[in-house]
Amino acid sequence: MAEAFTTLEVVDDRSDRLHVRLDRPEVRNAIDRTMVLELHDVCAALEETPRILIISGGDGVFASGADISELRERTASDALEGINSRLFSRIAALPMPVIAAIDGWALGGGAELAYAADFRIASSRARIGNPETSLGIIAAAGGTWRLPELVGEPLAKEILLAGRVLDAEEALAVRLVTEVHEPDALDAAAHALADRIAGQDPLAVRFTKSVMHAPRAEHPAVDDRAQSVLFASPEKHARMTAFLERRAK
């Protein structure tokens, strides 16, 4: 991507992936309107040309949450606009998988951004929580429903209603994150995961993600339609032929 971002840094830009880093270190990567707009630009590019997305933060802070100085001034109409929630839903719906690499604090909107990813990997110093009720609001950008889906209702209530913050090992134990690494190895781990995804058939990955997100009532019809497209794919034939040739050796 060639855009001149002010709140994001493009760390890696390849044919199969894009790695962007949240870059507002002076406010601990707080998510403001500019960052929201720039992440929408990232989404638009990846919707047009699907690639894996890696999102990371700074040294010791993934994202400290929404920018409180902005949030304090937002009105009822701003809440109905869904400034963060619509962005995170767009990120969750990207055609190819999204990896959140969490080093240090991921709080409030920062945690909700991570919840919208398909994969969350963490550094050993990760801390994940939702302190919104202590500020007189709710976790309205996906926390109240994505988090219970990810970790179950009892633990989600501890986090959302009682302010519990999970450390890296606790997050790993409940599979909120799938890997824990030392901070200086986290980016490499994110790219290693991206490498594994990139080794799959991209079209099959895209269909698998979309079918997994389909409403329960649409199954199995949605599965069958996706499979019908893939059965006609030259890549399916080539990959299966290669598999059979390897097995025959």
Tab-separated table of C-alpha atoms in Angstrom:
chain	number	residue	atom	x	y	z
A	1	MET	CA	0.000	0.000	0.000
A	2	ALA	CA	1.285	3.445	-0.880
A	3	GLU	CA	-0.963	5.491	1.411
A	4	ALA	CA	0.715	8.025	3.699
A	5	PHE	CA	-0.794	6.975	7.019
A	6	THR	CA	-0.431	9.063	10.155
A	7	THR	CA	-1.636	6.516	12.743
A	8	LEU	CA	-0.483	3.290	11.074
A	9	GLU	CA	2.849	1.992	9.857
A	10	VAL	CA	3.040	-0.465	6.965
A	11	VAL	CA	5.610	-2.947	8.231
A	12	ASP	CA	5.414	-5.531	5.447
A	13	ASP	CA	3.588	-5.443	2.120
A	14	ARG	CA	3.719	-8.674	0.109
A	15	SER	CA	1.592	-10.321	-2.530
A	16	ASP	CA	0.003	-12.645	0.045
A	17	ARG	CA	-0.082	-10.458	3.182
A	18	LEU	CA	-0.118	-6.977	4.633
A	19	HIS	CA	1.320	-6.183	8.060
A	20	VAL	CA	0.272	-2.892	9.620
A	21	ARG	CA	1.304	-1.578	13.011
A	22	LEU	CA	-0.803	0.757	15.112
A	23	ASP	CA	1.394	3.807	15.512
A	24	ARG	CA	0.287	6.392	18.081
A	25	PRO	CA	2.918	5.760	20.766
A	26	GLU	CA	2.354	9.131	22.427
A	27	VAL	CA	-1.122	7.979	23.525
A	28	ARG	CA	-0.391	4.248	23.864
A	29	ASN	CA	-1.970	3.506	20.468
A	30	ALA	CA	-5.376	4.805	21.507
A	31	ILE	CA	-7.834	4.370	18.642
A	32	ASP	CA	-9.093	7.731	17.377
A	33	ARG	CA	-11.211	8.677	14.361
A	34	THR	CA	-8.155	9.066	12.151
A	35	MET	CA	-6.980	5.552	12.951
A	36	VAL	CA	-10.500	4.264	12.302
A	37	LEU	CA	-10.540	5.938	8.887
A	38	GLU	CA	-7.081	4.640	8.029
A	39	LEU	CA	-8.043	1.095	9.022
A	40	HIS	CA	-11.099	1.447	6.774
A	41	ASP	CA	-8.661	2.294	3.957
A	42	VAL	CA	-6.748	-0.899	4.745
A	43	CYS	CA	-9.985	-2.875	4.640
A	44	ALA	CA	-10.970	-1.369	1.296
A	45	ALA	CA	-7.641	-2.406	-0.214
A	46	LEU	CA	-7.921	-5.961	1.135
A	47	GLU	CA	-11.524	-6.321	-0.003
A	48	GLU	CA	-10.412	-5.398	-3.517
A	49	THR	CA	-7.289	-7.596	-3.460
A	50	PRO	CA	-7.699	-10.217	-0.716
A	51	ARG	CA	-4.599	-10.898	1.374
A	52	ILE	CA	-3.813	-11.980	4.917
A	53	LEU	CA	-3.771	-9.058	7.360
A	54	ILE	CA	-1.450	-8.872	10.370
A	55	ILE	CA	-2.191	-6.132	12.900
A	56	SER	CA	0.314	-5.385	15.634
A	57	GLY	CA	0.978	-2.582	18.082
A	58	GLY	CA	3.981	-0.895	19.591
A	59	ASP	CA	6.570	-2.006	22.093
A	60	GLY	CA	4.556	-3.145	25.078
A	61	VAL	CA	1.172	-1.772	23.931
A	62	PHE	CA	-1.102	-3.276	21.290
A	63	ALA	CA	-3.788	-0.635	21.845
A	64	SER	CA	-4.847	0.967	25.102
A	65	GLY	CA	-8.429	1.400	23.907
A	66	ALA	CA	-10.452	4.114	22.252
A	67	ASP	CA	-9.047	7.619	22.626
A	68	ILE	CA	-10.678	8.790	25.887
A	69	SER	CA	-10.262	12.465	25.005
A	70	GLU	CA	-12.440	11.853	21.934
A	71	LEU	CA	-14.719	9.344	23.626
A	72	ARG	CA	-15.593	11.758	26.442
A	73	GLU	CA	-17.030	14.225	23.918
A	74	ARG	CA	-19.019	11.724	21.868
A	75	THR	CA	-22.791	12.012	21.936
A	76	ALA	CA	-25.737	9.655	21.616
A	77	SER	CA	-25.715	10.167	17.856
A	78	ASP	CA	-22.030	9.179	17.753
A	79	ALA	CA	-22.890	5.952	19.568
A	80	LEU	CA	-25.589	5.171	16.989
A	81	GLU	CA	-23.048	5.793	14.228
A	82	GLY	CA	-21.072	2.760	15.461
A	83	ILE	CA	-17.693	4.341	14.764
A	84	ASN	CA	-15.602	1.468	16.115
A	85	SER	CA	-18.123	-1.352	15.896
A	86	ARG	CA	-18.617	-0.993	12.152
A	87	LEU	CA	-14.878	-0.932	11.561
A	88	PHE	CA	-14.299	-4.057	13.623
A	89	SER	CA	-17.148	-5.854	11.854
A	90	ARG	CA	-15.543	-4.926	8.544
A	91	ILE	CA	-12.198	-6.286	9.737
A	92	ALA	CA	-13.859	-9.518	10.889
A	93	ALA	CA	-15.515	-9.897	7.482
A	94	LEU	CA	-12.335	-9.469	5.405
A	95	PRO	CA	-12.022	-12.243	2.808
A	96	MET	CA	-8.706	-13.617	4.083
A	97	PRO	CA	-7.729	-14.308	7.695
A	98	VAL	CA	-6.699	-11.540	10.098
A	99	ILE	CA	-3.967	-12.079	12.704
A	100	ALA	CA	-3.701	-9.839	15.772
A	101	ALA	CA	-0.215	-9.889	17.300
A	102	ILE	CA	-0.701	-8.612	20.848
A	103	ASP	CA	2.350	-7.315	22.682
A	104	GLY	CA	1.489	-5.828	26.041
A	105	TRP	CA	-1.760	-4.031	26.779
A	106	ALA	CA	-4.908	-4.626	24.721
A	107	LEU	CA	-7.683	-2.858	26.585
A	108	GLY	CA	-11.183	-1.685	25.720
A	109	GLY	CA	-11.393	-0.960	22.014
A	110	GLY	CA	-7.923	-2.421	21.582
A	111	ALA	CA	-9.141	-5.731	22.981
A	112	GLU	CA	-12.250	-5.533	20.800
A	113	LEU	CA	-10.068	-5.002	17.736
A	114	ALA	CA	-8.189	-8.182	18.664
A	115	TYR	CA	-11.466	-10.067	19.206
A	116	ALA	CA	-12.434	-9.234	15.603
A	117	ALA	CA	-9.355	-11.033	14.271
A	118	ASP	CA	-9.418	-14.681	13.210
A	119	PHE	CA	-6.226	-15.424	15.141
A	120	ARG	CA	-4.778	-13.816	18.240
A	121	ILE	CA	-1.201	-14.515	19.246
A	122	ALA	CA	0.427	-12.803	22.191
A	123	SER	CA	3.691	-11.885	23.788
A	124	SER	CA	4.453	-13.081	27.294
A	125	ARG	CA	3.668	-9.586	28.606
A	126	ALA	CA	0.208	-9.353	27.006
A	127	ARG	CA	-2.649	-8.054	29.148
A	128	ILE	CA	-6.192	-8.185	27.767
A	129	GLY	CA	-9.309	-6.667	29.296
A	130	ASN	CA	-12.348	-4.448	28.953
A	131	PRO	CA	-12.549	-1.667	31.557
A	132	GLU	CA	-15.427	0.156	29.844
A	133	THR	CA	-17.892	-0.096	32.749
A	134	SER	CA	-15.374	1.702	34.984
A	135	LEU	CA	-15.673	4.618	32.539
A	136	GLY	CA	-19.458	4.625	32.462
A	137	ILE	CA	-19.919	2.888	29.092
A	138	ILE	CA	-20.137	-0.648	27.679
A	139	ALA	CA	-17.852	-2.612	25.395
A	140	ALA	CA	-20.066	-1.775	22.432
A	141	ALA	CA	-17.651	-2.579	19.603
A	142	GLY	CA	-18.043	-6.355	19.854
A	143	GLY	CA	-16.914	-7.077	23.388
A	144	THR	CA	-20.356	-7.919	24.740
A	145	TRP	CA	-20.947	-10.629	22.128
A	146	ARG	CA	-17.630	-11.622	20.548
A	147	LEU	CA	-15.919	-12.186	23.891
A	148	PRO	CA	-18.572	-14.619	25.253
A	149	GLU	CA	-18.348	-16.523	21.956
A	150	LEU	CA	-14.575	-16.745	22.341
A	151	VAL	CA	-14.169	-17.589	26.040
A	152	GLY	CA	-17.639	-18.456	27.324
A	153	GLU	CA	-20.117	-16.388	29.305
A	154	PRO	CA	-18.794	-16.869	32.876
A	155	LEU	CA	-15.290	-15.621	32.110
A	156	ALA	CA	-16.599	-12.923	29.776
A	157	LYS	CA	-18.725	-11.598	32.643
A	158	GLU	CA	-15.674	-11.432	34.903
A	159	ILE	CA	-13.877	-9.383	32.268
A	160	LEU	CA	-16.792	-7.176	31.200
A	161	LEU	CA	-18.592	-6.689	34.519
A	162	ALA	CA	-15.848	-7.015	37.133
A	163	GLY	CA	-12.831	-5.626	35.325
A	164	ARG	CA	-10.717	-8.783	35.212
A	165	VAL	CA	-7.617	-8.469	33.035
A	166	LEU	CA	-6.126	-11.654	31.589
A	167	ASP	CA	-2.397	-12.127	31.355
A	168	ALA	CA	-0.840	-14.056	28.472
A	169	GLU	CA	-0.908	-17.472	30.116
A	170	GLU	CA	-4.509	-17.054	31.253
A	171	ALA	CA	-5.517	-15.979	27.740
A	172	LEU	CA	-3.724	-19.016	26.311
A	173	ALA	CA	-5.395	-21.373	28.774
A	174	VAL	CA	-8.864	-20.281	27.630
A	175	ARG	CA	-7.740	-20.150	23.951
A	176	LEU	CA	-8.433	-16.449	23.609
A	177	VAL	CA	-4.922	-16.480	22.164
A	178	THR	CA	-3.452	-19.522	20.445
A	179	GLU	CA	0.268	-18.871	20.920
A	180	VAL	CA	2.505	-17.013	23.382
A	181	HIS	CA	6.000	-15.833	22.460
A	182	GLU	CA	8.632	-13.546	23.863
A	183	PRO	CA	8.116	-9.956	22.663
A	184	ASP	CA	11.056	-9.933	20.259
A	185	ALA	CA	9.766	-13.118	18.580
A	186	LEU	CA	6.142	-12.046	18.188
A	187	ASP	CA	6.324	-10.534	14.687
A	188	ALA	CA	8.195	-13.568	13.377
A	189	ALA	CA	5.548	-15.824	14.911
A	190	ALA	CA	2.791	-13.825	13.227
A	191	HIS	CA	4.512	-14.223	9.879
A	192	ALA	CA	5.098	-17.934	10.498
A	193	LEU	CA	1.340	-18.303	11.027
A	194	ALA	CA	0.730	-16.253	7.883
A	195	ASP	CA	3.105	-18.589	6.028
A	196	ARG	CA	1.026	-21.593	7.085
A	197	ILE	CA	-2.167	-19.913	5.923
A	198	ALA	CA	-0.529	-18.818	2.673
A	199	GLY	CA	0.432	-22.432	1.982
A	200	GLN	CA	-3.244	-23.345	1.666
A	201	ASP	CA	-5.341	-22.710	-1.432
A	202	PRO	CA	-6.383	-19.048	-1.056
A	203	LEU	CA	-9.813	-19.628	-2.584
A	204	ALA	CA	-10.487	-22.555	-0.244
A	205	VAL	CA	-9.378	-20.424	2.723
A	206	ARG	CA	-11.702	-17.611	1.664
A	207	PHE	CA	-14.675	-19.955	1.267
A	208	THR	CA	-13.930	-21.687	4.571
A	209	LYS	CA	-13.884	-18.374	6.438
A	210	SER	CA	-17.117	-17.169	4.841
A	211	VAL	CA	-18.911	-20.488	5.409
A	212	MET	CA	-17.808	-20.568	9.055
A	213	HIS	CA	-19.371	-17.111	9.526
A	214	ALA	CA	-22.646	-18.036	7.823
A	215	PRO	CA	-25.767	-18.252	10.042
A	216	ARG	CA	-26.591	-21.766	11.277
A	217	ALA	CA	-29.820	-21.842	9.274
A	218	GLU	CA	-27.862	-21.524	6.011
A	219	HIS	CA	-26.012	-24.805	6.562
A	220	PRO	CA	-25.531	-27.204	4.801
A	221	ALA	CA	-26.693	-25.381	1.665
A	222	VAL	CA	-23.989	-22.714	1.951
A	223	ASP	CA	-21.329	-25.427	2.361
A	224	ASP	CA	-22.552	-27.249	-0.732
A	225	ARG	CA	-22.531	-24.089	-2.852
A	226	ALA	CA	-18.993	-23.258	-1.816
A	227	GLN	CA	-17.835	-26.799	-2.456
A	228	SER	CA	-19.420	-26.776	-5.918
A	229	VAL	CA	-17.251	-23.803	-6.873
A	230	LEU	CA	-14.125	-25.390	-5.434
A	231	PHE	CA	-14.788	-28.728	-7.124
A	232	ALA	CA	-14.599	-26.877	-10.457
A	233	SER	CA	-11.395	-25.056	-9.498
A	234	PRO	CA	-8.178	-25.883	-11.414
A	235	GLU	CA	-6.283	-25.426	-8.126
A	236	LYS	CA	-8.288	-28.234	-6.518
A	237	HIS	CA	-7.381	-30.577	-9.370
A	238	ALA	CA	-3.718	-29.560	-9.314
A	239	ARG	CA	-3.371	-29.933	-5.544
A	240	MET	CA	-5.102	-33.310	-5.438
A	241	THR	CA	-3.027	-34.558	-8.370
A	242	ALA	CA	0.152	-33.480	-6.596
A	243	PHE	CA	-1.033	-35.237	-3.429
A	244	LEU	CA	-1.694	-38.504	-5.274
A	245	GLU	CA	1.647	-38.322	-7.068
A	246	ARG	CA	3.495	-37.821	-3.783
A	247	ARG	CA	1.659	-40.745	-2.203
A	248	ALA	CA	2.504	-42.978	-5.168
A	249	LYS	CA	6.262	-42.454	-4.774
